[in-house]
Structures are given as structure tokens and as C-alpha cells.
Amino acid sequence: MKRKVLFILSCLIFTIFSAIVSSLLGAMNISWEDLMRSESVESRVFFELRIPRILLGLMVGGSLAWSGALAQGLFRNPIVDPGLIGITAGCSLFASIAIVLGASIPFLHSIWSTVVFSFLGGISSSFIIFFFAKSKGRTDVFSLLLSGIAVNAICFSAIGILSYIANEAQLRNLSLWNMGSLGGASWSNLKSFSVFFILPIFVSPLIAKQLNVFILGEREANHLGVSTEFLKTIVILLIGVSVGACISLVGNIGFVGLAVPHIVRLAIGQDYKYLLLTSYLLGGGLLCLADGICRIVIAPSEIPVGIATALLGSPFFLSLIRKRMNHI
């Protein structure tokens, strides 16, 4: 118990540290004296650009890590994340449709409508996965995973077609979207989507106990009084809403949902009472810090944070596969 408390406190301190450090990083040096002058350019950059970006990084990183922990618990598989079950691909496809065909569709002209459309893509893919995995009133977890893989393949094929017919400007926008970036953060999109990012904090205590029992096996969980059908439905919908909100605002940011729950699990075990919220804390801190570093590596330009998380996450994923093979 003492170890868990210490680790959770460490994650909290790390997240606060990441937010403070990230607020100081950027192409423009901002001093405390600048912040005191409310009309200065530095003050406006800090409060209107950096602070929303830091908050968005904390909430997106937290939501992705939280969703990854949920997916791994539902599928009882440590190498599952929301990207593998088709939800991320659904968001990307709808965003790609808006970017390439938006000029021909009256309600998809603005970037804001692209965000909303992408969010609907995540929700739609969740329902499609469920539709194909459900039979005779029962949802098979293995079929859920296979449906997700099929949805992934269809969405990426469609994105390939859209990329082929896109003009040069649209192709550049598509590439930027797929790299993932927090550069579009603003107070208005935070205000509109914050309910989806804060949702995990309130939902986690309500489902943690059922997920702990579900790990034992679906049949065992049923015997112990857990409504497994309801649990599977609510978990997929929560992942769809949470990841849909993230991807629609920042594009594809991979591996946070895969790596962070593993780090937490190695440190404090797989008790979902602690795992979910600790993953949220650590995921937020990691993404916020990674984004801050990406802003200064080639300043005044910046590296899309999705590239950095993929670079760091891929070796971690390979080590997981290797470790798993050694145990077979």
C-alpha cells in the first residue's frame, strides 16, 4: 500500500513538474516581469497559447492512457490499445473526409466542423465494432478485437484513396493531421470538449471493481455477479467518446495508450482502483512534457508530438513483444 501511495504521489508531482516546465519552453522566452504586464505580447502568448496547450496536453495524454488501460482490461491483453480496435482509425477517416472533400460539403468548411466530424467518426466506429461483434444478445471479446482490426483496415484503405485524390494542400493537411500536434489548442475547444476529458476522473471509481473481477475471466465474473455485457458496452463507449475527443482535436498520437498503463502496472500492479487514475496522471504528464520538448528542439519550428511519442513508444512496444515471447 505504501508503495502505491508513493508511486501515485510521484506521478502527481511529475505531472505538476511537466506542466511548469512545459510552460517555460517555447520559441519565445517569457519572464515573470512579462507576465505581470497584461498588455504585453509575451503575456498574451503565455495565457492564450501556452496555458490552453498545456491543459490540452494533460487532458489528452491522460485520456489516451486511461483508454489504453481500459482496453487492456477489457481484452485481457497487454498489447491492446484504442488504435488496435479501430476507434482511432474511425476518427482519422472522418477527419480525412472533411479535409479532402470538405470544400464540396457545405457544413464541413471550417476546421471546427472537421473536429466535430472526426469525433463523430470515433463514436461511429465504436458502434460498428459492436454491431459486428454482437450475436444472440452476447458480445464476444475476441470478435470485438477482430472487428476492430477489420475496421482499421477498411478505414486506412479509405484514407489511402483520399490521399491519392487529394491535391497538394490537402495532402499536406492530411499528413499534419496524422502526425498529431497540440498546436490547435485554444480556450474555446477546451471549453467545448473538456467534459469528455474530465469524464474518466468521475467514471473510474464506478467501474474499477467490475474490471478487477473481469480480469479473472468472463464466466467467473458472471458467477460473481458482474453484468459483463453491460461492462463491455460501457467500456467500449467510454473509449470511443474519450479517444474520439482526443483524436478529433490533436490528430493521431500513438503509443501513450499502450505504454503508460504498462509502466503503471509494473509499478503498482493491476488493481483498477489505482491503475486507471494513475495512468491518467502519468499519461498527461508525459504528453505535456514531450510537447514542451518538441517545441524547442528545432525552434522556432516545432516537431509534431505524435512523431516523438511514436519514436519513444515503438521500442517500448518491441520490448513488450520480446518479453512476451520469452514467457511462451
XYZ file of C-alpha atoms in Angstrom:
328
model
C 0.000 0.000 0.000
C 2.825 2.359 0.907
C 4.468 1.667 -2.478
C 1.254 2.501 -4.323
C 0.774 5.753 -2.462
C 4.382 6.764 -3.096
C 4.098 5.996 -6.814
C 0.802 7.883 -7.175
C 2.286 10.883 -5.362
C 5.350 10.656 -7.629
C 3.099 10.699 -10.701
C 1.220 13.723 -9.338
C 4.471 15.598 -8.685
C 5.794 14.615 -12.136
C 2.627 15.896 -13.812
C 2.814 19.241 -11.998
C 6.534 19.442 -12.835
C 5.818 18.695 -16.523
C 3.170 21.424 -16.692
C 5.503 24.015 -15.123
C 8.476 23.068 -17.324
C 6.320 22.992 -20.447
C 5.005 26.491 -19.676
C 8.597 27.773 -19.791
C 9.516 26.077 -23.083
C 8.908 27.625 -26.474
C 10.343 29.790 -29.220
C 9.644 32.937 -27.172
C 11.354 33.484 -23.818
C 8.825 34.730 -21.268
C 9.877 36.161 -17.908
C 7.820 36.793 -14.782
C 8.049 40.532 -15.461
C 6.439 39.955 -18.870
C 3.563 38.075 -17.257
C 2.906 40.977 -14.893
C 2.280 43.277 -17.864
C -1.134 42.160 -19.063
C -0.901 44.046 -22.371
C 2.476 42.623 -23.419
C 2.805 40.209 -26.354
C 4.590 37.702 -24.092
C 1.721 37.750 -21.620
C -0.832 37.101 -24.373
C 1.272 34.256 -25.800
C 1.514 32.677 -22.354
C -2.144 32.917 -21.351
C -3.800 32.495 -24.755
C -1.483 29.896 -26.338
C 0.708 28.082 -23.836
C -1.718 27.567 -20.961
C -4.516 26.097 -23.175
C -1.889 23.923 -24.866
C -0.602 22.600 -21.538
C -4.118 21.865 -20.292
C -4.963 20.126 -23.575
C -1.756 18.049 -23.346
C -2.573 16.998 -19.777
C -6.137 16.000 -20.636
C -5.398 14.321 -23.986
C -2.413 12.370 -22.642
C -4.434 11.376 -19.592
C -7.458 10.314 -21.614
C -5.379 8.249 -24.074
C -3.535 6.443 -21.264
C -6.803 5.877 -19.387
C -8.444 4.479 -22.522
C -5.465 2.180 -23.074
C -5.782 0.819 -19.535
C -9.493 0.204 -20.115
C -8.882 -1.572 -23.453
C -6.188 -3.818 -21.976
C -8.501 -4.752 -19.118
C -11.462 -5.462 -21.392
C -9.469 -7.663 -23.779
C -7.255 -9.068 -21.023
C -4.359 -8.439 -23.356
C -1.395 -6.175 -22.544
C -0.643 -5.243 -26.171
C -4.070 -3.761 -26.969
C -4.677 -0.045 -27.205
C -7.512 2.056 -28.707
C -5.624 2.244 -32.007
C -5.837 -1.513 -32.469
C -9.624 -1.707 -32.105
C -10.464 0.736 -34.887
C -11.597 3.815 -32.957
C -8.545 5.898 -33.819
C -8.844 4.867 -37.487
C -12.535 5.901 -37.500
C -11.607 9.389 -36.268
C -8.802 9.664 -38.824
C -11.053 8.602 -41.689
C -13.741 11.153 -40.881
C -11.098 13.861 -40.456
C -9.607 12.879 -43.821
C -13.037 13.084 -45.478
C -13.515 16.573 -44.048
C -10.046 17.708 -45.164
C -10.212 16.332 -48.712
C -13.919 16.639 -49.503
C -14.798 19.478 -47.106
C -14.846 22.082 -49.865
C -17.655 20.145 -51.583
C -19.708 19.583 -48.414
C -21.449 22.734 -47.124
C -21.184 22.025 -43.376
C -17.509 20.951 -43.443
C -15.787 24.164 -44.440
C -14.211 25.127 -41.126
C -11.579 23.384 -39.015
C -14.073 23.310 -36.144
C -16.541 21.234 -38.190
C -13.636 18.914 -39.079
C -13.045 18.381 -35.372
C -16.700 17.602 -34.687
C -16.908 15.322 -37.736
C -13.794 13.422 -36.616
C -15.293 12.998 -33.143
C -18.412 11.507 -34.726
C -16.122 9.141 -36.636
C -14.772 7.734 -33.367
C -18.269 7.225 -31.982
C -19.489 5.652 -35.247
C -16.603 3.169 -35.381
C -17.394 2.113 -31.781
C -20.973 1.259 -32.774
C -19.830 -0.569 -35.938
C -17.390 -2.704 -33.938
C -20.164 -3.556 -31.505
C -22.646 -4.348 -34.280
C -20.384 -6.971 -35.839
C -19.183 -8.447 -32.531
C -22.662 -8.937 -31.053
C -24.620 -12.110 -31.709
C -27.684 -13.518 -29.926
C -27.527 -10.783 -27.304
C -23.934 -11.582 -26.391
C -20.778 -9.653 -27.248
C -17.692 -11.776 -27.755
C -14.465 -10.032 -26.728
C -12.425 -11.893 -29.347
C -14.891 -10.824 -32.070
C -14.633 -7.243 -30.803
C -10.899 -7.327 -31.382
C -11.228 -8.900 -34.838
C -13.941 -6.391 -35.803
C -11.663 -3.590 -34.686
C -8.809 -4.908 -36.826
C -11.152 -5.135 -39.853
C -12.450 -1.581 -39.257
C -8.835 -0.440 -39.038
C -8.036 -1.993 -42.414
C -11.123 -0.504 -44.104
C -10.509 2.968 -42.683
C -6.836 3.048 -43.676
C -7.710 1.841 -47.185
C -10.243 4.656 -47.499
C -7.681 7.145 -46.157
C -5.272 5.859 -48.817
C -7.834 6.570 -51.547
C -8.474 10.060 -50.152
C -4.725 10.713 -50.056
C -4.480 9.616 -53.692
C -7.159 12.043 -54.904
C -6.114 14.932 -52.626
C -4.387 17.987 -54.066
C -1.068 19.206 -52.709
C -2.507 21.443 -49.982
C -4.996 18.796 -48.833
C -2.253 16.169 -48.777
C -0.122 18.393 -46.550
C -3.048 18.933 -44.164
C -3.665 15.174 -44.077
C -0.020 14.499 -43.258
C -0.007 17.091 -40.470
C -3.198 15.637 -39.015
C -1.752 12.145 -38.965
C 1.430 13.337 -37.243
C -0.536 14.641 -34.249
C 0.005 18.070 -32.695
C -1.272 20.161 -29.799
C -0.760 23.337 -31.828
C -4.505 23.869 -32.326
C -5.188 24.252 -28.593
C -7.446 27.135 -27.613
C -9.731 28.058 -24.748
C -12.776 27.536 -26.974
C -12.035 23.903 -27.910
C -11.018 23.154 -24.316
C -14.342 24.527 -23.141
C -16.285 22.505 -25.701
C -14.525 19.159 -25.185
C -13.402 19.280 -21.537
C -16.440 17.283 -20.408
C -15.163 14.283 -22.402
C -11.665 14.648 -20.948
C -12.832 15.018 -17.354
C -15.314 12.150 -17.665
C -12.670 9.463 -16.833
C -11.995 11.017 -13.424
C -15.611 10.547 -12.359
C -16.272 7.220 -14.092
C -13.163 5.332 -12.963
C -14.239 4.630 -9.356
C -17.583 3.272 -10.629
C -16.130 0.600 -12.946
C -12.810 -0.265 -11.266
C -14.237 -3.042 -9.097
C -16.028 -4.735 -12.033
C -12.853 -4.586 -14.155
C -10.861 -6.210 -11.352
C -13.313 -9.116 -11.353
C -13.451 -9.228 -15.183
C -9.687 -9.916 -15.291
C -10.406 -13.318 -13.718
C -12.402 -14.301 -16.828
C -15.837 -13.519 -18.237
C -17.510 -16.654 -16.888
C -16.033 -16.141 -13.435
C -17.108 -12.504 -13.460
C -20.668 -13.541 -14.330
C -20.696 -16.016 -11.450
C -19.533 -13.272 -9.113
C -22.458 -11.044 -10.108
C -20.815 -8.724 -12.649
C -23.023 -7.823 -15.626
C -20.310 -8.460 -18.219
C -22.441 -7.391 -21.207
C -23.140 -4.030 -19.630
C -19.481 -3.668 -18.644
C -18.240 -4.404 -22.183
C -20.754 -1.964 -23.688
C -19.946 0.862 -21.318
C -16.173 0.368 -21.637
C -16.217 0.453 -25.468
C -18.453 3.533 -25.455
C -16.207 5.277 -22.926
C -13.139 4.509 -25.036
C -14.959 5.735 -28.164
C -16.002 9.022 -26.572
C -12.682 9.669 -24.875
C -10.393 8.741 -27.793
C -12.774 10.381 -30.282
C -12.457 13.687 -28.424
C -8.650 13.372 -28.282
C -8.023 12.451 -31.919
C -10.510 14.973 -33.260
C -8.629 17.824 -31.570
C -4.985 16.801 -31.901
C -4.762 14.122 -34.624
C -3.027 10.769 -34.200
C -0.886 10.430 -31.103
C 0.185 6.836 -30.710
C 1.672 4.648 -28.008
C 0.636 6.762 -24.988
C -2.366 4.458 -24.584
C -0.152 1.395 -24.894
C 2.946 2.296 -22.901
C 1.662 4.262 -19.913
C -0.694 1.593 -18.447
C 2.204 -0.878 -18.607
C 4.517 1.424 -16.688
C 1.845 1.911 -14.029
C 1.029 -1.797 -13.918
C 4.682 -2.688 -13.390
C 4.895 -0.203 -10.526
C 1.668 -0.791 -8.588
C 0.032 -3.909 -10.059
C -3.236 -4.174 -11.964
C -5.754 -3.117 -9.348
C -8.009 -0.852 -11.450
C -8.897 1.148 -8.384
C -5.435 2.732 -8.712
C -4.447 1.830 -12.274
C -6.970 3.996 -14.131
C -6.433 7.293 -12.383
C -2.665 6.831 -12.067
C -2.468 6.113 -15.812
C -4.408 9.338 -16.398
C -1.946 11.331 -14.292
C 1.193 9.834 -15.837
C -0.150 9.959 -19.429
C -0.994 13.644 -19.060
C 2.409 14.483 -17.598
C 4.326 12.567 -20.261
C 2.472 14.112 -23.213
C 2.718 17.608 -21.750
C 6.490 17.270 -21.250
C 7.010 15.669 -24.676
C 5.116 18.545 -26.313
C 7.233 21.118 -24.482
C 10.437 19.436 -25.689
C 9.092 19.194 -29.260
C 8.589 22.982 -29.242
C 12.266 23.781 -28.615
C 14.233 21.086 -30.500
C 14.079 22.945 -33.844
C 12.692 26.310 -32.616
C 11.078 28.461 -33.929
C 9.529 25.483 -35.780
C 8.257 22.505 -33.813
C 8.171 18.734 -34.189
C 4.638 17.211 -34.132
C 4.331 15.485 -30.781
C 2.834 12.365 -32.414
C 6.210 11.705 -34.045
C 8.001 11.934 -30.700
C 5.580 9.563 -28.934
C 5.873 7.065 -31.808
C 9.684 7.243 -31.710
C 9.720 6.612 -27.962
C 6.822 4.165 -27.908
C 7.912 1.836 -30.714
C 10.995 0.490 -28.910
C 8.852 0.013 -25.813
C 6.314 -1.948 -27.858
C 9.070 -4.154 -29.333
C 10.415 -4.845 -25.838
C 6.918 -5.904 -24.767
C 6.678 -8.358 -27.654
C 10.122 -9.722 -26.830
C 9.262 -10.117 -23.166
C 6.016 -11.852 -24.057
C 7.811 -14.262 -26.425
C 10.294 -15.164 -23.687
C 7.417 -16.250 -21.446
C 5.891 -18.592 -24.061
